[in-house]
Amino acid sequence: MQIEIASLSLIGHRDENQDRLATRERDNAVFAAVVDGMGGHHGGARAAEIATAVMMDMFEQIDLPVFHPREFLSQCIESAHGAVVQLGASLPLDARPRATCAVALVQNDKAYWAHVGDSRVYHLRGRRVQSRTRDHSHIEILLREGLIREDEYREHPLRNYVEHCIGGEPREPTISIAGAKSMERGDVLLLCTDGLWGGADDDVIAACFPSGFADLDLGSNLRELMETAIEAEAPHGDNTSAIVIHWLGE
């Protein structure tokens, strides 16, 4: 399996970076996670840190290849949720730490991903968005019901209100899990927090990672995209974090 990986986390215009991200590679498999500690909640950064560590530990311990990838991703998020719930167990419900997350597993020539909240996974091919996750948010519901247009999404005043997250209440969160997606040479998976897509629409994101370029400078392109997104939201640019996985073939 031939891949390239780049990752970056920027504080934006905030006082603290509550995002966390991580990748691990083992035996022709790669696992990636981005976690966004929710601003306004106590311990958002700690929640993101614990959730990330729990999921990475699970990948380190599982036998490869993962025979049931979708179940594995679900178990990772459920375990992260339990750890974050435990972190805030002594606090009033409205003060407990919470986070959103997106995770992906790539093995052989297949990719699998899952998310909770408004952290996203994009599958990019040929300067186009092949698919992306759909946010667990109030405005995603409005969009799905035809009450707002796609071009109103990013500017909507309720953009940051998520319907589901990890942490907070003990009950399991709603987890959206994608089925196996075949990877073609040059494909890119982008996992990101809302600080990125909040300042860059899908076309801008896709254009930064053209398919078919083996010498694509992932790190530079990712930084340029993230800085553009932050400046587009100035002076309120959020923490912005992303992982890019560039598939070069088996």
CSV table of C-alpha atoms in Angstrom, one decimal:
chain,number,residue,atom,x,y,z
A,1,MET,CA,0.0,0.0,0.0
A,2,GLN,CA,1.5,3.3,-1.1
A,3,ILE,CA,0.2,6.4,0.6
A,4,GLU,CA,1.3,9.9,1.6
A,5,ILE,CA,-0.1,11.6,4.7
A,6,ALA,CA,0.0,15.2,5.9
A,7,SER,CA,-1.6,16.7,8.9
A,8,LEU,CA,-1.8,20.1,10.5
A,9,SER,CA,-3.6,21.9,13.4
A,10,LEU,CA,-3.8,25.7,13.6
A,11,ILE,CA,-5.2,27.7,16.5
A,12,GLY,CA,-7.0,30.3,14.2
A,13,HIS,CA,-8.1,33.4,16.0
A,14,ARG,CA,-8.9,31.6,19.3
A,15,ASP,CA,-7.1,31.7,22.6
A,16,GLU,CA,-6.8,27.9,22.8
A,17,ASN,CA,-6.6,25.1,20.3
A,18,GLN,CA,-9.1,22.4,21.4
A,19,ASP,CA,-8.6,20.3,18.3
A,20,ARG,CA,-6.6,17.1,18.3
A,21,LEU,CA,-5.6,14.7,15.5
A,22,ALA,CA,-3.6,11.6,15.0
A,23,THR,CA,-2.6,8.9,12.5
A,24,ARG,CA,-1.2,5.5,12.8
A,25,GLU,CA,0.2,3.1,10.2
A,26,ARG,CA,0.5,-0.7,10.7
A,27,ASP,CA,0.8,-3.6,8.3
A,28,ASN,CA,-0.7,-2.0,5.2
A,29,ALA,CA,-3.4,-0.2,7.1
A,30,VAL,CA,-3.7,3.4,8.3
A,31,PHE,CA,-6.1,4.8,10.9
A,32,ALA,CA,-6.8,8.5,11.2
A,33,ALA,CA,-8.8,10.7,13.6
A,34,VAL,CA,-9.7,14.3,14.0
A,35,VAL,CA,-11.5,15.4,17.2
A,36,ASP,CA,-12.8,18.9,17.9
A,37,GLY,CA,-13.3,19.8,21.6
A,38,MET,CA,-16.5,21.8,21.6
A,39,GLY,CA,-15.9,25.4,22.5
A,40,GLY,CA,-17.9,26.7,25.4
A,41,HIS,CA,-17.8,23.4,27.3
A,42,HIS,CA,-15.4,22.8,30.2
A,43,GLY,CA,-12.4,20.7,29.2
A,44,GLY,CA,-13.0,20.7,25.5
A,45,ALA,CA,-9.3,20.3,24.8
A,46,ARG,CA,-8.9,17.5,27.3
A,47,ALA,CA,-12.0,15.7,25.9
A,48,ALA,CA,-10.4,15.8,22.4
A,49,GLU,CA,-7.1,14.6,23.7
A,50,ILE,CA,-8.6,11.6,25.6
A,51,ALA,CA,-10.9,10.6,22.7
A,52,THR,CA,-8.0,10.6,20.3
A,53,ALA,CA,-5.8,8.6,22.6
A,54,VAL,CA,-8.5,6.0,23.2
A,55,MET,CA,-9.1,5.5,19.5
A,56,MET,CA,-5.5,5.3,18.6
A,57,ASP,CA,-4.9,2.7,21.4
A,58,MET,CA,-7.7,0.5,19.9
A,59,PHE,CA,-6.1,0.6,16.5
A,60,GLU,CA,-2.7,-0.4,18.0
A,61,GLN,CA,-4.2,-3.4,19.7
A,62,ILE,CA,-6.5,-4.8,17.0
A,63,ASP,CA,-5.3,-7.7,14.8
A,64,LEU,CA,-4.8,-6.7,11.1
A,65,PRO,CA,-6.4,-6.7,8.7
A,66,VAL,CA,-9.5,-5.5,10.4
A,67,PHE,CA,-12.2,-8.0,9.4
A,68,HIS,CA,-15.1,-5.9,10.3
A,69,PRO,CA,-14.1,-2.3,9.6
A,70,ARG,CA,-17.4,-0.6,10.2
A,71,GLU,CA,-17.9,-2.3,13.5
A,72,PHE,CA,-14.3,-1.3,14.5
A,73,LEU,CA,-15.0,2.3,13.7
A,74,SER,CA,-18.2,2.3,15.7
A,75,GLN,CA,-16.4,0.7,18.7
A,76,CYS,CA,-13.7,3.3,18.6
A,77,ILE,CA,-16.1,6.1,18.7
A,78,GLU,CA,-18.3,4.4,21.4
A,79,SER,CA,-15.2,3.9,23.6
A,80,ALA,CA,-14.0,7.5,23.1
A,81,HIS,CA,-17.5,8.6,24.0
A,82,GLY,CA,-17.4,6.6,27.2
A,83,ALA,CA,-14.1,8.0,28.2
A,84,VAL,CA,-15.2,11.6,27.7
A,85,VAL,CA,-18.4,10.9,29.6
A,86,GLN,CA,-16.3,9.6,32.5
A,87,LEU,CA,-14.1,12.7,32.3
A,88,GLY,CA,-17.1,14.9,33.0
A,89,ALA,CA,-19.1,12.6,35.3
A,90,SER,CA,-18.8,14.9,38.3
A,91,LEU,CA,-19.9,18.0,36.5
A,92,PRO,CA,-23.5,19.3,35.8
A,93,LEU,CA,-24.7,18.0,32.5
A,94,ASP,CA,-24.5,21.4,30.7
A,95,ALA,CA,-20.9,21.8,31.8
A,96,ARG,CA,-19.6,18.4,30.8
A,97,PRO,CA,-16.9,18.1,28.1
A,98,ARG,CA,-18.0,17.3,24.6
A,99,ALA,CA,-16.4,16.9,21.2
A,100,THR,CA,-17.1,16.0,17.5
A,101,CYS,CA,-15.0,13.6,15.6
A,102,ALA,CA,-14.3,12.0,12.2
A,103,VAL,CA,-12.3,8.8,11.8
A,104,ALA,CA,-11.1,6.8,8.8
A,105,LEU,CA,-9.5,3.4,8.2
A,106,VAL,CA,-7.7,2.6,4.9
A,107,GLN,CA,-6.6,-1.0,4.2
A,108,ASN,CA,-5.8,-2.7,1.0
A,109,ASP,CA,-7.6,-0.5,-1.6
A,110,LYS,CA,-10.7,0.3,0.5
A,111,ALA,CA,-11.5,3.2,2.8
A,112,TYR,CA,-14.0,3.3,5.6
A,113,TRP,CA,-15.0,6.3,7.7
A,114,ALA,CA,-17.4,7.4,10.4
A,115,HIS,CA,-18.2,10.7,12.2
A,116,VAL,CA,-20.2,12.3,15.0
A,117,GLY,CA,-21.2,15.9,14.8
A,118,ASP,CA,-19.8,18.3,12.2
A,119,SER,CA,-16.3,17.1,11.8
A,120,ARG,CA,-16.1,15.8,8.2
A,121,VAL,CA,-14.5,13.3,5.9
A,122,TYR,CA,-14.2,14.2,2.2
A,123,HIS,CA,-13.4,11.7,-0.6
A,124,LEU,CA,-11.7,13.7,-3.4
A,125,ARG,CA,-11.0,12.6,-6.9
A,126,GLY,CA,-10.0,14.6,-10.0
A,127,ARG,CA,-10.7,18.0,-8.3
A,128,ARG,CA,-14.1,16.9,-7.4
A,129,VAL,CA,-15.8,15.8,-4.1
A,130,GLN,CA,-16.8,12.2,-4.7
A,131,SER,CA,-18.6,12.2,-1.4
A,132,ARG,CA,-18.5,13.8,2.0
A,133,THR,CA,-20.1,13.1,5.4
A,134,ARG,CA,-23.3,14.9,6.3
A,135,ASP,CA,-23.2,16.9,9.5
A,136,HIS,CA,-25.2,16.0,12.6
A,137,SER,CA,-26.4,19.6,12.9
A,138,HIS,CA,-29.5,21.7,12.9
A,139,ILE,CA,-28.8,23.3,9.6
A,140,GLU,CA,-28.0,20.0,7.9
A,141,ILE,CA,-31.6,19.1,8.7
A,142,LEU,CA,-32.8,22.4,7.3
A,143,LEU,CA,-30.8,21.7,4.1
A,144,ARG,CA,-32.1,18.2,3.8
A,145,GLU,CA,-35.7,19.4,4.2
A,146,GLY,CA,-35.2,22.1,1.5
A,147,LEU,CA,-35.6,25.0,4.0
A,148,ILE,CA,-32.2,26.5,3.1
A,149,ARG,CA,-30.0,26.4,0.1
A,150,GLU,CA,-26.5,24.9,-0.1
A,151,ASP,CA,-25.0,28.4,-0.6
A,152,GLU,CA,-26.6,29.6,2.7
A,153,TYR,CA,-25.1,26.7,4.7
A,154,ARG,CA,-21.8,28.3,5.8
A,155,GLU,CA,-23.3,31.7,6.7
A,156,HIS,CA,-26.2,30.4,8.6
A,157,PRO,CA,-26.4,31.7,12.3
A,158,LEU,CA,-27.1,28.2,13.6
A,159,ARG,CA,-24.1,26.7,11.7
A,160,ASN,CA,-22.3,25.7,14.9
A,161,TYR,CA,-25.2,23.9,16.6
A,162,VAL,CA,-24.7,20.2,16.5
A,163,GLU,CA,-27.3,17.6,17.1
A,164,HIS,CA,-24.9,14.8,18.2
A,165,CYS,CA,-21.5,14.6,19.9
A,166,ILE,CA,-19.3,12.4,22.0
A,167,GLY,CA,-19.3,13.1,25.7
A,168,GLY,CA,-22.0,14.9,27.7
A,169,GLU,CA,-24.9,12.4,28.2
A,170,PRO,CA,-24.0,8.8,28.9
A,171,ARG,CA,-26.3,7.4,26.1
A,172,GLU,CA,-24.5,6.4,23.0
A,173,PRO,CA,-24.3,9.1,20.3
A,174,THR,CA,-25.6,8.7,16.8
A,175,ILE,CA,-22.7,7.5,14.6
A,176,SER,CA,-22.8,7.7,10.8
A,177,ILE,CA,-20.6,5.1,9.1
A,178,ALA,CA,-19.8,4.8,5.4
A,179,GLY,CA,-19.5,1.5,3.7
A,180,ALA,CA,-16.3,0.4,1.9
A,181,LYS,CA,-15.2,2.9,-0.8
A,182,SER,CA,-12.7,1.8,-3.4
A,183,MET,CA,-9.6,4.0,-3.7
A,184,GLU,CA,-8.2,4.9,-7.1
A,185,ARG,CA,-4.6,6.1,-7.7
A,186,GLY,CA,-4.5,9.8,-6.8
A,187,ASP,CA,-7.6,9.8,-4.6
A,188,VAL,CA,-7.4,11.9,-1.4
A,189,LEU,CA,-9.2,11.4,1.9
A,190,LEU,CA,-9.5,14.6,3.9
A,191,LEU,CA,-10.6,14.5,7.6
A,192,CYS,CA,-11.2,17.9,9.1
A,193,THR,CA,-12.8,20.0,11.8
A,194,ASP,CA,-15.4,22.6,11.1
A,195,GLY,CA,-12.8,25.4,11.1
A,196,LEU,CA,-11.8,24.2,7.7
A,197,TRP,CA,-15.0,23.7,5.8
A,198,GLY,CA,-16.5,26.8,7.6
A,199,GLY,CA,-14.1,29.0,5.6
A,200,ALA,CA,-13.7,27.0,2.4
A,201,ASP,CA,-16.5,25.5,0.3
A,202,ASP,CA,-16.3,22.1,-1.3
A,203,ASP,CA,-15.0,23.4,-4.7
A,204,VAL,CA,-12.1,25.2,-3.0
A,205,ILE,CA,-11.2,22.2,-0.9
A,206,ALA,CA,-11.3,19.8,-3.9
A,207,ALA,CA,-9.2,22.1,-6.1
A,208,CYS,CA,-6.3,22.0,-3.5
A,209,PHE,CA,-5.7,18.3,-4.1
A,210,PRO,CA,-5.8,17.5,-7.8
A,211,SER,CA,-5.9,13.8,-8.6
A,212,GLY,CA,-3.1,12.0,-10.5
A,213,PHE,CA,-0.1,14.0,-9.2
A,214,ALA,CA,2.3,11.7,-7.6
A,215,ASP,CA,4.5,14.7,-6.6
A,216,LEU,CA,1.6,16.6,-5.0
A,217,ASP,CA,2.9,18.6,-2.1
A,218,LEU,CA,0.4,17.6,0.4
A,219,GLY,CA,1.8,19.6,3.3
A,220,SER,CA,2.1,22.9,1.5
A,221,ASN,CA,-1.3,22.6,-0.1
A,222,LEU,CA,-3.0,21.7,3.2
A,223,ARG,CA,-1.4,24.6,5.0
A,224,GLU,CA,-2.4,27.0,2.2
A,225,LEU,CA,-6.0,25.7,2.3
A,226,MET,CA,-6.2,26.0,6.1
A,227,GLU,CA,-4.8,29.5,6.3
A,228,THR,CA,-7.2,30.6,3.5
A,229,ALA,CA,-10.1,29.1,5.5
A,230,ILE,CA,-9.1,30.9,8.7
A,231,GLU,CA,-8.6,34.2,7.0
A,232,ALA,CA,-12.0,33.9,5.4
A,233,GLU,CA,-13.5,33.8,8.9
A,234,ALA,CA,-11.4,36.6,10.3
A,235,PRO,CA,-11.4,37.8,13.0
A,236,HIS,CA,-13.3,34.8,14.3
A,237,GLY,CA,-11.4,32.0,12.6
A,238,ASP,CA,-11.9,28.8,14.5
A,239,ASN,CA,-9.3,26.1,15.4
A,240,THR,CA,-8.7,24.4,12.1
A,241,SER,CA,-7.3,20.9,11.9
A,242,ALA,CA,-7.1,18.3,9.1
A,243,ILE,CA,-5.5,15.1,7.9
A,244,VAL,CA,-4.9,14.3,4.3
A,245,ILE,CA,-4.3,10.7,3.0
A,246,HIS,CA,-3.1,10.5,-0.6
A,247,TRP,CA,-3.6,7.1,-2.2
A,248,LEU,CA,-0.9,6.2,-4.6
A,249,GLY,CA,-1.9,2.6,-5.2
A,250,GLU,CA,-1.1,-0.9,-3.8
